[in-house]
Structure formats: C-alpha cells, structure tokens
Short mmCIF file of C-alpha atoms in Angstrom, two decimals:
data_model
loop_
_atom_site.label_atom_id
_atom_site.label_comp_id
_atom_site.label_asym_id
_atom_site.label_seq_id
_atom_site.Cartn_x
_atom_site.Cartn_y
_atom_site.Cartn_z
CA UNK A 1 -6.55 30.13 -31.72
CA UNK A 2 -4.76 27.49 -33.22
CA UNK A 3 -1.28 29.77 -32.57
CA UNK A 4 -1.97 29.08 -28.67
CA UNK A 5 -2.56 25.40 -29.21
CA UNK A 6 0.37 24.32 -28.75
CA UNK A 7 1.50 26.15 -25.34
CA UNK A 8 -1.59 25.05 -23.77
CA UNK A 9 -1.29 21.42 -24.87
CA UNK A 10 2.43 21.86 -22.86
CA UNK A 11 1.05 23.53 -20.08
CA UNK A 12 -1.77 20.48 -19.74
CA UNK A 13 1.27 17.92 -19.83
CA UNK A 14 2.99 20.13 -17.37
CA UNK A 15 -0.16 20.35 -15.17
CA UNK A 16 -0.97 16.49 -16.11
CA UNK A 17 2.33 15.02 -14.18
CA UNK A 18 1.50 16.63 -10.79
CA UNK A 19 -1.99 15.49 -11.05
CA UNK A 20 -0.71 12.11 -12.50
CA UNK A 21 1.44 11.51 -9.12
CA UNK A 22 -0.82 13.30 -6.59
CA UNK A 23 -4.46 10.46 -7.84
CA UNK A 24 -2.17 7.43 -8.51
CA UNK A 25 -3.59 5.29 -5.71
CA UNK A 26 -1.58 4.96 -2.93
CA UNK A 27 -1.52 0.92 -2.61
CA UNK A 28 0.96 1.52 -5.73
CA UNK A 29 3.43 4.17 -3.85
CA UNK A 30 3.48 2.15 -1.19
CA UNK A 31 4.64 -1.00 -2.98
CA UNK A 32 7.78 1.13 -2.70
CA UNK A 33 8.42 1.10 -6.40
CA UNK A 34 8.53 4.86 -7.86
CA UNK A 35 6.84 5.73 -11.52
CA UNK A 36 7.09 8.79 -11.89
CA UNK A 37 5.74 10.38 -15.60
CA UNK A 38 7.80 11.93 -18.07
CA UNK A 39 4.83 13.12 -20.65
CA UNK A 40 6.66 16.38 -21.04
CA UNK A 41 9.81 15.15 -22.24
CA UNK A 42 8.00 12.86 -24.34
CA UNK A 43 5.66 15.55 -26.10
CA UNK A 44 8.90 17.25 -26.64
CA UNK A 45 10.86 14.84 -28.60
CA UNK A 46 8.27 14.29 -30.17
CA UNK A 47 7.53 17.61 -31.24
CA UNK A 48 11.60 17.72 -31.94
CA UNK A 49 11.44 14.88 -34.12
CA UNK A 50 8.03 15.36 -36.12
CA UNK A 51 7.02 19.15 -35.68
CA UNK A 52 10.28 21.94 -35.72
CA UNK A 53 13.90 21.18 -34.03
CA UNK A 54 14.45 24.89 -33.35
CA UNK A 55 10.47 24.72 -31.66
CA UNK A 56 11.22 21.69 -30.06
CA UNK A 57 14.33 23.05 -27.89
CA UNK A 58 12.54 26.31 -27.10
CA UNK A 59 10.28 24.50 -25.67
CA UNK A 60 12.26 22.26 -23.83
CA UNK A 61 14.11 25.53 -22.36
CA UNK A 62 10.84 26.65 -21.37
CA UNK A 63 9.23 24.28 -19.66
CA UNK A 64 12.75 22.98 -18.58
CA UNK A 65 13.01 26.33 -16.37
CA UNK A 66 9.38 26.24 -15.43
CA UNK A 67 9.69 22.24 -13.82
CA UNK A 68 13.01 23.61 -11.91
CA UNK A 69 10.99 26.74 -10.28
CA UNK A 70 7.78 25.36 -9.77
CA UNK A 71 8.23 21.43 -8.74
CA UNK A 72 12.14 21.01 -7.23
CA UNK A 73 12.94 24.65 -6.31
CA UNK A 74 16.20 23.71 -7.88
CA UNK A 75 16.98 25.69 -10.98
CA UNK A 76 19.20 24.13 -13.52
CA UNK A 77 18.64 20.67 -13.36
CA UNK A 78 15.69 20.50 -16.17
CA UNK A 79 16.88 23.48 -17.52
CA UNK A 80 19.99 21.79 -18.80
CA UNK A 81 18.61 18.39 -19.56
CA UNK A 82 15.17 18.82 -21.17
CA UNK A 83 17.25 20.85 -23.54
CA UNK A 84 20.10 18.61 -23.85
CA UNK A 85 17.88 15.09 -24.47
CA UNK A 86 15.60 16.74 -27.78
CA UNK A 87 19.03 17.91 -29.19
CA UNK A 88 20.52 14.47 -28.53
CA UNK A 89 17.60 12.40 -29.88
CA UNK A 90 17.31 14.91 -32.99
CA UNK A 91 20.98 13.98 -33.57
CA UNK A 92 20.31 10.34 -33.24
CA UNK A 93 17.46 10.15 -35.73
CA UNK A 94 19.36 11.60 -38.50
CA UNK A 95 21.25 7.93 -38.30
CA UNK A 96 18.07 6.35 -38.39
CA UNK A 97 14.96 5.68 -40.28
CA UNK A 98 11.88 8.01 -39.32
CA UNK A 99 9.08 5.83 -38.52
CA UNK A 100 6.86 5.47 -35.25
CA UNK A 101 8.13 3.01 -33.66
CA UNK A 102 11.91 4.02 -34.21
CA UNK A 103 10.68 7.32 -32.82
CA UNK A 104 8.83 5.64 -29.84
CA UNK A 105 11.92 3.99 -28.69
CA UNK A 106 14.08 6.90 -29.21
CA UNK A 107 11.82 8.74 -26.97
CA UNK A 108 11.80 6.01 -24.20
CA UNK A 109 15.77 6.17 -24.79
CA UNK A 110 15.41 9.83 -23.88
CA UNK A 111 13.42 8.99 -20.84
CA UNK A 112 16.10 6.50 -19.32
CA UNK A 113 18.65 9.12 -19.99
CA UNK A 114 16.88 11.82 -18.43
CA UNK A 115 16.00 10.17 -15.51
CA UNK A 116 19.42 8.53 -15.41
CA UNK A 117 20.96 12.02 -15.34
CA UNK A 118 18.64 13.51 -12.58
CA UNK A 119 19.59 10.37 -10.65
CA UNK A 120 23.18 11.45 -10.56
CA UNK A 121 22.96 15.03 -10.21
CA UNK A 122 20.47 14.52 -7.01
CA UNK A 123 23.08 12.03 -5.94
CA UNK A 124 26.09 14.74 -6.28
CA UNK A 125 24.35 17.81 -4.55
CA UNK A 126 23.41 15.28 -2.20
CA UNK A 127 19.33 15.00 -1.41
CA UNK A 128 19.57 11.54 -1.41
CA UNK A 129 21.16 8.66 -0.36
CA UNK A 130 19.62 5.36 -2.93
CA UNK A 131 22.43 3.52 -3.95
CA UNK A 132 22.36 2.90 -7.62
CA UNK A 133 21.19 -1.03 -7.91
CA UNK A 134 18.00 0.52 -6.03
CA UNK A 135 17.49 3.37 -8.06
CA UNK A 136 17.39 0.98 -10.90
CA UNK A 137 14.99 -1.64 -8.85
CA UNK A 138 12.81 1.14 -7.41
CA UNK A 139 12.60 3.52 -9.79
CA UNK A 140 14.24 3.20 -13.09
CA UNK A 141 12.08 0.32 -14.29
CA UNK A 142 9.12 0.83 -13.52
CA UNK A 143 9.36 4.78 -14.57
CA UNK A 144 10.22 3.25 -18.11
CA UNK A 145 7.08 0.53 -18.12
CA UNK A 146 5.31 3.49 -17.33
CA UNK A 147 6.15 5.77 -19.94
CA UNK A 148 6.23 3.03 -22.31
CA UNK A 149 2.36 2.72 -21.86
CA UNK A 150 2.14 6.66 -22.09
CA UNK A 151 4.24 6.31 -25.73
CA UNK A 152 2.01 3.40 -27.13
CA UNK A 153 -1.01 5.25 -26.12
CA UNK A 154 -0.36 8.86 -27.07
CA UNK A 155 2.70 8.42 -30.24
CA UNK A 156 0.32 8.64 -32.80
CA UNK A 157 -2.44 11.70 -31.82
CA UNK A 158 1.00 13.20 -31.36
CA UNK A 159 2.66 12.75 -34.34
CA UNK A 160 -0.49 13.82 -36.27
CA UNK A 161 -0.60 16.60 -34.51
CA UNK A 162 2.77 17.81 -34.39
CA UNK A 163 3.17 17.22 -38.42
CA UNK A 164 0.14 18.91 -38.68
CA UNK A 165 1.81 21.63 -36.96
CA UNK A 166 4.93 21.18 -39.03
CA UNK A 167 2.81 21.97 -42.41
CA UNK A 168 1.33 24.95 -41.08
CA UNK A 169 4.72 26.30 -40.00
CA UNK A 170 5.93 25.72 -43.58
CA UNK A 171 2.93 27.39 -45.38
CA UNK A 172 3.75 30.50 -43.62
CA UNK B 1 36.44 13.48 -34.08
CA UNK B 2 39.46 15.93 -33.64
CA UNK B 3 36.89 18.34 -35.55
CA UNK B 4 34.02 17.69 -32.60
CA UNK B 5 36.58 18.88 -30.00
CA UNK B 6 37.13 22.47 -32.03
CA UNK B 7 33.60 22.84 -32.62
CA UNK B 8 31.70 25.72 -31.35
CA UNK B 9 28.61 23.32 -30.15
CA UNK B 10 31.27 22.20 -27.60
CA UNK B 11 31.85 25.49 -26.44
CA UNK B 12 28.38 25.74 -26.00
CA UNK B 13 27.72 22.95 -24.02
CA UNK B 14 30.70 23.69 -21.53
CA UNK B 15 29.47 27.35 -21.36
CA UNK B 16 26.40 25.86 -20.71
CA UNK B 17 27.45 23.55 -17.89
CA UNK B 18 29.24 26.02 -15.89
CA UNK B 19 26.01 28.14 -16.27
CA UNK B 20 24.17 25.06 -14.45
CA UNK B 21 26.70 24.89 -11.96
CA UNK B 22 26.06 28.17 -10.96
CA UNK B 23 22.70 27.95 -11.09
CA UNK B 24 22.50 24.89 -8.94
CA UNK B 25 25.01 26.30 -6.51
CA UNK B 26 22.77 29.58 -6.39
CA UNK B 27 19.32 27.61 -5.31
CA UNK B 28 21.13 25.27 -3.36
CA UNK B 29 22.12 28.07 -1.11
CA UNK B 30 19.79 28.11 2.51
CA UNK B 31 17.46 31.35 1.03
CA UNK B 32 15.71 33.19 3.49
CA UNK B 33 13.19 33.57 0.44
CA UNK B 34 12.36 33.08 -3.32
CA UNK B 35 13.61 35.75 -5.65
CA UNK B 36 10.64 37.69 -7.32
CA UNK B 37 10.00 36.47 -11.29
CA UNK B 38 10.34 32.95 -9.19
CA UNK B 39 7.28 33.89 -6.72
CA UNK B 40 5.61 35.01 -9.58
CA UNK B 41 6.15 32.04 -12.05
CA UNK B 42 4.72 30.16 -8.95
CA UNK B 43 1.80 32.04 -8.32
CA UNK B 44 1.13 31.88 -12.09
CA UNK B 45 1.32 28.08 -12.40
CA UNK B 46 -0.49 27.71 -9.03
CA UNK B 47 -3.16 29.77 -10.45
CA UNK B 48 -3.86 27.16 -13.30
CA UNK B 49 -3.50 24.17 -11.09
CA UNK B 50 -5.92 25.64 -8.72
CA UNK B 51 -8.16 25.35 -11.84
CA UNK B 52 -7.16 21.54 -12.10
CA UNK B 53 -7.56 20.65 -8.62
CA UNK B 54 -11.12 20.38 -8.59
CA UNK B 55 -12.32 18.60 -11.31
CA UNK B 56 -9.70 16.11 -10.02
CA UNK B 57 -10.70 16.23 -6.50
CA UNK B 58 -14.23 15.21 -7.40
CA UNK B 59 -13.08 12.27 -9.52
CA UNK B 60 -10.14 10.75 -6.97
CA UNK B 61 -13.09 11.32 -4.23
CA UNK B 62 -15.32 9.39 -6.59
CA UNK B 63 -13.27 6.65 -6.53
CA UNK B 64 -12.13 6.46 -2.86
CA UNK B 65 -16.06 6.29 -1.91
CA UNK B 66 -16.45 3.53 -3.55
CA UNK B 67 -13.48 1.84 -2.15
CA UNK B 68 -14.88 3.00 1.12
CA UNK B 69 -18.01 1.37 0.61
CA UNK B 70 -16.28 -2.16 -0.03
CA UNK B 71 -15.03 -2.36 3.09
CA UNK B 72 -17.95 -0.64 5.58
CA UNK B 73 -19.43 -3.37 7.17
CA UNK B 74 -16.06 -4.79 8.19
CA UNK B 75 -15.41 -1.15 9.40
CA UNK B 76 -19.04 -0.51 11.06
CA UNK B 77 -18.27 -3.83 13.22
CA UNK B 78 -15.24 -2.68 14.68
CA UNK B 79 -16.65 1.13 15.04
CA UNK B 80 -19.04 0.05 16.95
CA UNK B 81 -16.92 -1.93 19.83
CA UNK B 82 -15.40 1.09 19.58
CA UNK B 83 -18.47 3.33 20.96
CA UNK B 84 -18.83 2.25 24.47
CA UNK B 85 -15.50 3.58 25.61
CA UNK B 86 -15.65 6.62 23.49
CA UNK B 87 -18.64 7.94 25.78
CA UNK B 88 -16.35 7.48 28.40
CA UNK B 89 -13.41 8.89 27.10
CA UNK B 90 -14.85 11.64 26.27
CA UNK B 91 -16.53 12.16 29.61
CA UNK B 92 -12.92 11.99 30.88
CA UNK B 93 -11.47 14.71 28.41
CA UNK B 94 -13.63 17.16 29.16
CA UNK B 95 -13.29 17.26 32.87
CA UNK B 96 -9.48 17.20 32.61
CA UNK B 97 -9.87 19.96 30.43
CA UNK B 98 -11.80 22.27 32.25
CA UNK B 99 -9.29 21.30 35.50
CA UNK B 100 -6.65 22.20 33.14
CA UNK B 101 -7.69 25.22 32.26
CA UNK B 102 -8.61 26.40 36.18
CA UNK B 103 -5.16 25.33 37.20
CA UNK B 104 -3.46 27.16 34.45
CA UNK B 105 -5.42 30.13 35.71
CA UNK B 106 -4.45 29.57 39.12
CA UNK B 107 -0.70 29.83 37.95
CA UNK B 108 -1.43 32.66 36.07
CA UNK B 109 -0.77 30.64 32.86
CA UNK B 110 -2.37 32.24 30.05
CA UNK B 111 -0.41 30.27 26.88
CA UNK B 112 0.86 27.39 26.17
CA UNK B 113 3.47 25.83 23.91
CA UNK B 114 0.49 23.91 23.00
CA UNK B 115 -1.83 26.02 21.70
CA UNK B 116 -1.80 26.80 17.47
CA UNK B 117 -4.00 28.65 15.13
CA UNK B 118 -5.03 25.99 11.98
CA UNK B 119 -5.00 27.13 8.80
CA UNK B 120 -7.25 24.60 6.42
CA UNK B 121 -5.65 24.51 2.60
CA UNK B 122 -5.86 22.01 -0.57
CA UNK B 123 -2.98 20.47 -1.92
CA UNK B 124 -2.70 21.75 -5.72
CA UNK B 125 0.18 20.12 -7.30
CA UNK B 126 2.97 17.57 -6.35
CA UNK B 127 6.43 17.37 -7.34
CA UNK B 128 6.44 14.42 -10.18
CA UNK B 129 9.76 13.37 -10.11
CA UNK B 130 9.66 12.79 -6.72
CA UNK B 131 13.24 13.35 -5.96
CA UNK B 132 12.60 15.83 -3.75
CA UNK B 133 9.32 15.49 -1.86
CA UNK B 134 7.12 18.85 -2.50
CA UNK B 135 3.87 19.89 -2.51
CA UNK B 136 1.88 22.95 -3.59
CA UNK B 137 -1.14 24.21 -1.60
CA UNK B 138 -3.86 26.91 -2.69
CA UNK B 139 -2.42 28.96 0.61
CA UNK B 140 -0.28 31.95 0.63
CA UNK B 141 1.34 34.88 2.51
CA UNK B 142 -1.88 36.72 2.09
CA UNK B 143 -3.57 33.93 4.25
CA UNK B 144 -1.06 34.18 6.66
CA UNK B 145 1.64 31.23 6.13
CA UNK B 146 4.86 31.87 7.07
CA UNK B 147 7.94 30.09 6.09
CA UNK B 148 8.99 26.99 8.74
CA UNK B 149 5.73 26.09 10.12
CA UNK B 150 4.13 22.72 10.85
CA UNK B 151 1.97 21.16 8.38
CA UNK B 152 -0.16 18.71 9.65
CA UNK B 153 -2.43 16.11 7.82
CA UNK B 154 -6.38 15.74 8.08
CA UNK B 155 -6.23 13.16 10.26
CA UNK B 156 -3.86 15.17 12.75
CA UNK B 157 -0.32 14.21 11.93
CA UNK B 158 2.72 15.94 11.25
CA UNK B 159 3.65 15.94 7.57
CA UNK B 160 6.15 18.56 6.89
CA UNK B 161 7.24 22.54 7.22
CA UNK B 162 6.47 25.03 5.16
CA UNK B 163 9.53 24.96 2.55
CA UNK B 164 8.76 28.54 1.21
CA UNK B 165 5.76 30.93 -0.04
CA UNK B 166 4.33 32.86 -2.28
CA UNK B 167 1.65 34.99 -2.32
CA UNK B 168 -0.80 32.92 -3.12
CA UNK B 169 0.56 29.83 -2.90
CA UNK B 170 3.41 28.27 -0.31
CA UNK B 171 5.37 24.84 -0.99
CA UNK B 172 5.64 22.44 1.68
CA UNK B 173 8.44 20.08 1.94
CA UNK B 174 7.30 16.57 3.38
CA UNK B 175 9.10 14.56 6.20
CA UNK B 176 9.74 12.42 3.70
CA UNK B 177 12.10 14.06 2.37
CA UNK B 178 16.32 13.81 2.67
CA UNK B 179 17.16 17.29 4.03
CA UNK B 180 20.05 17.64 6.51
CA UNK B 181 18.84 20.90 7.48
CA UNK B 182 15.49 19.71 8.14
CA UNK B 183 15.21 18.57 12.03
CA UNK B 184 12.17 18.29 14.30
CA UNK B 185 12.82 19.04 18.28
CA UNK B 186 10.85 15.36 19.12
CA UNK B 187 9.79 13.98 22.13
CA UNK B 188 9.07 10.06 22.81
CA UNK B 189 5.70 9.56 25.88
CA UNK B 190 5.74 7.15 27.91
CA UNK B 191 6.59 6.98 31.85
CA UNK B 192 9.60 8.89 31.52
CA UNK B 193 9.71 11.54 28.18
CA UNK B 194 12.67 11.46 25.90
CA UNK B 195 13.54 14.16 23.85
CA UNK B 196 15.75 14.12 20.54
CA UNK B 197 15.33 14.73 17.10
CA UNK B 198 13.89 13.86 13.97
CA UNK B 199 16.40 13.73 11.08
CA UNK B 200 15.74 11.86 8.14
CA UNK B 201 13.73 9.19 6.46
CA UNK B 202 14.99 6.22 5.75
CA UNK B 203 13.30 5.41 2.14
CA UNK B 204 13.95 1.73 2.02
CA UNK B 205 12.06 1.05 5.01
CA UNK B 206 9.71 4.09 5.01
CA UNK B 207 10.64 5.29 8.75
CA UNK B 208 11.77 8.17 10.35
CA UNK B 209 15.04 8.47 12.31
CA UNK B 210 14.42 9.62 15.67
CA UNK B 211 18.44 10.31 16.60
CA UNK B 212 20.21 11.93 19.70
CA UNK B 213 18.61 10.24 21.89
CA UNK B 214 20.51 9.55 25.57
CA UNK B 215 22.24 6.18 25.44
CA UNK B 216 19.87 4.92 28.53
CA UNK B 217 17.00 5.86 27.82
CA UNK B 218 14.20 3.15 27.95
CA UNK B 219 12.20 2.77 25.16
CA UNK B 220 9.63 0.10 24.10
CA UNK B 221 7.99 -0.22 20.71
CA UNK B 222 4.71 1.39 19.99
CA UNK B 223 5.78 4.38 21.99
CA UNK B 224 3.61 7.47 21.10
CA UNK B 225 6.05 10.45 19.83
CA UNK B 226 5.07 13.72 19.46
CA UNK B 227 6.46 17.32 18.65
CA UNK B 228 8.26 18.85 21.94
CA UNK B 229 7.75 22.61 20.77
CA UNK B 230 11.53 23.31 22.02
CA UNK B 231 12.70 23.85 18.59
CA UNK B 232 10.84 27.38 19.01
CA UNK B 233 8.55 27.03 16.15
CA UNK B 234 6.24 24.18 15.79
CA UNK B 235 3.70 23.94 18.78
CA UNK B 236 4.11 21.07 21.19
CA UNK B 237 2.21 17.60 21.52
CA UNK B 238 1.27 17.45 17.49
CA UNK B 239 1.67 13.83 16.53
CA UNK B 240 3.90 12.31 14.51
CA UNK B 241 4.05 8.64 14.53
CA UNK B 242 4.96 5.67 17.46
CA UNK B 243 8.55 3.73 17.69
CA UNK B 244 8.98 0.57 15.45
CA UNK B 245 12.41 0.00 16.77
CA UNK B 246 15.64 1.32 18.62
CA UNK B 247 19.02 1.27 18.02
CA UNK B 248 22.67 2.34 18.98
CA UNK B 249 23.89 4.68 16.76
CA UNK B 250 27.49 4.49 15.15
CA UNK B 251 29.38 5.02 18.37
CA UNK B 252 27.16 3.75 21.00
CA UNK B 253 26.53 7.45 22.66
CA UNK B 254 23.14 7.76 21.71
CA UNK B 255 20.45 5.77 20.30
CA UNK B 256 18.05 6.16 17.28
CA UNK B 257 14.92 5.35 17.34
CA UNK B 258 12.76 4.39 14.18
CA UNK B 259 9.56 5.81 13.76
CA UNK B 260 6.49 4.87 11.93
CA UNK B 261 4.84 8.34 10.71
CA UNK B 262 1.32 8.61 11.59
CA UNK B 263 0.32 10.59 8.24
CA UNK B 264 0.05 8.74 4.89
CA UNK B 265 2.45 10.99 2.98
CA UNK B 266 1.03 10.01 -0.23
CA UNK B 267 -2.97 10.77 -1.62
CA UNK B 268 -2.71 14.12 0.59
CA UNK B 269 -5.80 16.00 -0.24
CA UNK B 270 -6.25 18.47 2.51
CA UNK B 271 -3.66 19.82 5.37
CA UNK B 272 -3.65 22.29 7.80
CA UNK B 273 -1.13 24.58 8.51
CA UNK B 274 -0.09 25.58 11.95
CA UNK B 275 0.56 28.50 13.29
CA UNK B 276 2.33 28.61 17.09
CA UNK B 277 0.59 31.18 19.35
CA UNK B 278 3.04 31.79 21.97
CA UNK B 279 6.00 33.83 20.28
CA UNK B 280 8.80 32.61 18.60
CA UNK B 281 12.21 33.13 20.08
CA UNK B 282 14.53 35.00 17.82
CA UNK B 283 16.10 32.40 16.51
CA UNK B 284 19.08 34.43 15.10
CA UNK B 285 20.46 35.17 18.66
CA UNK B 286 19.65 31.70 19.42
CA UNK B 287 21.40 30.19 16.79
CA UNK B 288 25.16 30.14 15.83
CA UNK B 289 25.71 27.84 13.39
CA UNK B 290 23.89 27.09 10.18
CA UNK B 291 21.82 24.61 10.69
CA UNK B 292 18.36 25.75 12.58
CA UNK B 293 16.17 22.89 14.83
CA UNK B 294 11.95 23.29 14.38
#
C-alpha cells in the first residue's frame, strides 16, 4: 500500500491543476490576470530535495510526458523542463543550507523558471502573440503569488512526508 | 569551467535538446490523428478525471446556487417584464416554423445547412497552463464525435471544434485560442449579410477577429453574427457573439470586425457537440492548400 502512495499522491496533483483552473471562479479569469498552478512541479522539487534525487527526476520525466500528452497535445515541452528544473534546483541546494524556507524559495525559483521557459518556447513555435512586459503583468506575477500560497500551505505535510519516504527507501 | 564544457552532462543535455526539437516539430505537425500509446494515455487519465468530475461538479454547483440566490429578486424583476412578449414571441415562432417547414416541402427541400444532431457531454479536465486553451470532455469516438466539429456551450454558443479524440474521450480546442489554422466560415445579420471569417482572439481585449470582410460593407455595432455553414462542416445559424467594433485592416481592402463571443469560455461545465446532418463535402478535393476553413 504504502509502495503506491506516492504515484497516487502525483496523479492527485496532476488531476488537482485541471480541477484547480476549471472551479476557480470566473470573476478572477476575467480580471484578465492568469494564475495558473504549478503543484506538480512543486511536489517534485520537493520530493528532489527532501525524498530521492534519482526518484525525484523519474518522476518529473513521468509526469513531464504525461502533462505534454494529456493537457497541450504538445510533446516535449514538460518533458524537457520538469526534468531539467528538479536537476537544477538539486544543484543549487548543494550551495545552500537545507532548511524550509531556503527550500520554499528554491521551489518558487523553479516555478518562475519554468513558467519563464514555457513562455518562450510557446512564443518560438508560435501559439501566441503576448509580448513579454504582459506576460510578466498578466501572468507571471500572479502565477508566483499563487504558488507562493500553495508552498506556505503545503511545504511542510510535504517535507514530512517525503523524508518519511526518504527513511523507508534507506531501510531497504 | 573549461571542465563543464567536456563534461558528459553537457552532452546529455544537447542530446537531449535536439530530442525536444524533434519532438516538438513531430506534434506540431497538422495530424490527421493521435498516435496510439497517446489515445491510450488519454483515455487512461480521462478515466480518473471522470472520477474527479463529480464530486467537483456538486461542490462548484454548490457554490454557484448560492451566488444565484443573491441576486434572484433583482433577476425575478426583470424576468418578469420579460414574460409578456415571450408569449408572443413564441406564438410567432411557431407559425413561422410550421410555414417553414410547408414551403421547404413545397421546394422539395428535405435538409438544411441548418439542421445538427447534439451530442450532450461534461467537461472533465482543463488545460492548467493555459497556454493553449483545451478542454477534455467524458465524450468519445464510441459516442460518435468526430474530429472538426462545432462545440457549442449550454446556453447555445459557439465555443470551439473538436481538436482531436479518443475513444472515450475527445479534446476540444476553444475559440480562445491562437491557432492560425483554426478559421470559422462567419456570417454578420443584419439588412444585408456579410460573410468572412473568424481568425483569432485577441487576448488583451478578449474579442474575436472577424477578418476578410469586403471593404464596404456596412456594419453597426451590436450586429448578431452567426456560423454561415459554408466552411462545409459546422451547421449554419449557431451563434457566436455580436460586433463591438469595425475596422480597416492593414491595407484598407477589407475590414475586421471585433466580436464579443456569446459563450463564457471560462466555468464551462456542460457542452454539446454538433454534428452537421447534411453531408460534408470532401474537403480534400476542395482544398489545395494547407490550411482548411470550418
């Protein structure tokens, strides 16, 4: 039980943003500015940084290719940079100290960057046409206020958890 | 840092970028359809969210009622003057009907461009990024849906076309979305109809540009327009919003007009998709270039 714990705690997240966007009321959409949740990449830094690097990137892989097939019909964007972010941020914490709230910004780092990157890359293959000071108005802020709540709220269930998980990886 | 360069992790990561470039370039590609282990991861994930949508439909319908309820007296008040002309209306609409239908009869008119087969579904899932506007409904091939048909709200708008489908499930991509391939055969009512075609949204103002639209052409605000069913697969006359205002495009030959859409395109719950009853042209004899009109 406890070995399929884990996947379905990803798969809620996964589930989570689509029903996350599709409920927010729609007096907030239509105030123009975008939030759009990243609680996937955050439960996988996190898992990066507090439960097993090597886990941590599978997963990212994973869910990564599932995000490209299921919500953009795109394949490769996620793919590469869900990936690419938990190696980064596990490279950056080795500089710095491990404690919560270091963590919690790194992650929120990790969010900018991601969203930064799927900015440009929609931008290059061309589906759309925002111009970058209103990506940054419209969207970048507000995704990060957003997520920011999501970290303060959920960083310490999941560090518990994923050390927890850490521990029983090691006793085995 | 001479030592980063020569390391294999940088091999890596440029093997790894050419493999998204190829990747990208591969779904970016117009695909007639999905490949299989695709369709399948689909199905699979729209399996669970079918599980999901429930529970959450209950609670978001919770809420809404008793929004609803704040404002019904407000509501019931303007309902209500209304009513009288509704009886009328409606009077009206059914005797234009019926004389409809006999002169169609005395053509020897048995379809019309007009007439579609709904198909209800439930929206399951929504694409959170929100780069690319997509939603999931419960709906698949075995229910009928076929790639490129009209998706229309609950309250009767046009919202999108069928993007692609799975067995069990199909994606719908919303007018909402920046798609140069995606163009809607329009039509603007009024005394004289205007036909040209929907392309684009422009995000900043939320409004739809109507372009290719003759350079003379008349048109006052709060002009009703509607599908024209020329594209050869959406019906005709399914609504999609009224004019907000015109303009001359880049080189004066045409104008584009801006269009309010009719359909909230956020808090969908519930759509129908539409399915044309007269036949579709074939639209590969039709069509010589790439880029296909609905």
């Amino acid at each position: 039980m406890r070995k399929f714990l884990l996947p379905l705690l990803f798969i809620f997240f996964f589930i989570l943003e689509s029903i996350f966007v599709q409920s927010l009321p729609a007096e907030m959409f239509n105030s123009e500015r975008i939030l759009v949740p990243r609680f996937l990449m955050i439960a996988i830094i996190f898992l990066t940084l507090y439960g097993n690097r090597n886990h941590g990137l599978i997963y990212a892989l994973v869910f990564g290719l599932l995000f490209d097939v299921v919500y953009t019909e795109i394949i490769g964007i996620y793919l590469f940079l869900f990936p690419l972010i938990a190696y980064l941020t596990s490279k950056v914490m080795r500089l710095l100290q491990a404690n919560i709230v270091v963590i919690s910004v790194v992650s929120l780092l990790g969010v900018a960057l991601l969203e930064l990157c799927v900015y440009e890359l929609t931008f290059l293959i061309n589906k759309t046409d925002m111009v970058f000071s209103m990506f940054v108005d419209l969207r970048w802020l507000p995704t990060l206020i957003l997520n920011l709540a999501f970290i303060i709220i959920f960083a310490y269930p999941l560090k518990r958890h994923f050390e927890k998980y850490a521990l029983s990886l090691k006793e085995e | 840092m001479p030592q980063f360069f020569l390391n294999k992790r940088l091999i890596f990561l440029l093997v790894s970028i050419i493999i998204l470039v190829a990747l990208i370039g591969f779904s970016l590609r117009e695909r007639e359809e999905l490949t299989v282990p695709e369709q399948f991861l689909k199905d699979a994930t729209g399996w669970i969210q079918n599980v999901f949508a429930k529970p959450q439909g209950y609670v978001t319908d919770f809420f809404e009622n008793v929004k609803d309820l704040q404002n019904t007296y407000s509501e019931n008040k303007e309902l209500k003057s209304r009513l009288d002309k509704l009886a009328k209306l409606e009077a009206d609409v059914q005797q234009l009907e019926k004389e409809n239908k006999e002169l169609r009869e005395i053509l020897g008119e048995k379809e019309s461009l007009r007439d579609y087969d709904p198909i209800q579904a439930t929206v399951i899932g929504r694409n959170p990024d929100r780069w690319h506007e997509i939603i999931i409904i419960n709906k698949g091939e075995v229910n009928g849906i076929e790639q490129n048909m009209a998706v229309v709200s609950s309250n009767g708008y046009l919202i999108g076309k069928v993007k692609s489908t799975q067995q069990f499930t199909a994606t719908i991509q919303l007018l909402s979305a920046m798609d140069p391939t995606n163009r809607i055969s329009a039509e603007i009512k009024g005394n004289d109809e205007y036909f040209g075609t929907i392309e684009g949204y422009d995000v900043d103002r939320e409004l739809l540009k109507l372009k290719r639209i003759p350079y003379d052409a008349k048109i006052e605000k709060e002009q009703k327009v509607v599908t024209s069913g020329l594209g050869g697969i959406f019906p005709q006359n399914l609504s999609i919003g009224e004019v907000v205002d015109v303009e001359p495009d880049e080189f004066g030959l045409n104008q584009t007009a801006y269009v309010k859409p009719g359909a909230n395109f956020y808090n969908i719950r519930n759509v129908m998709v539409v399915k044309r009853v007269m036949d579709q042209p074939n639209l590969s004899e039709m069509v010589d270039d790439e880029e296909e009109e609905l």
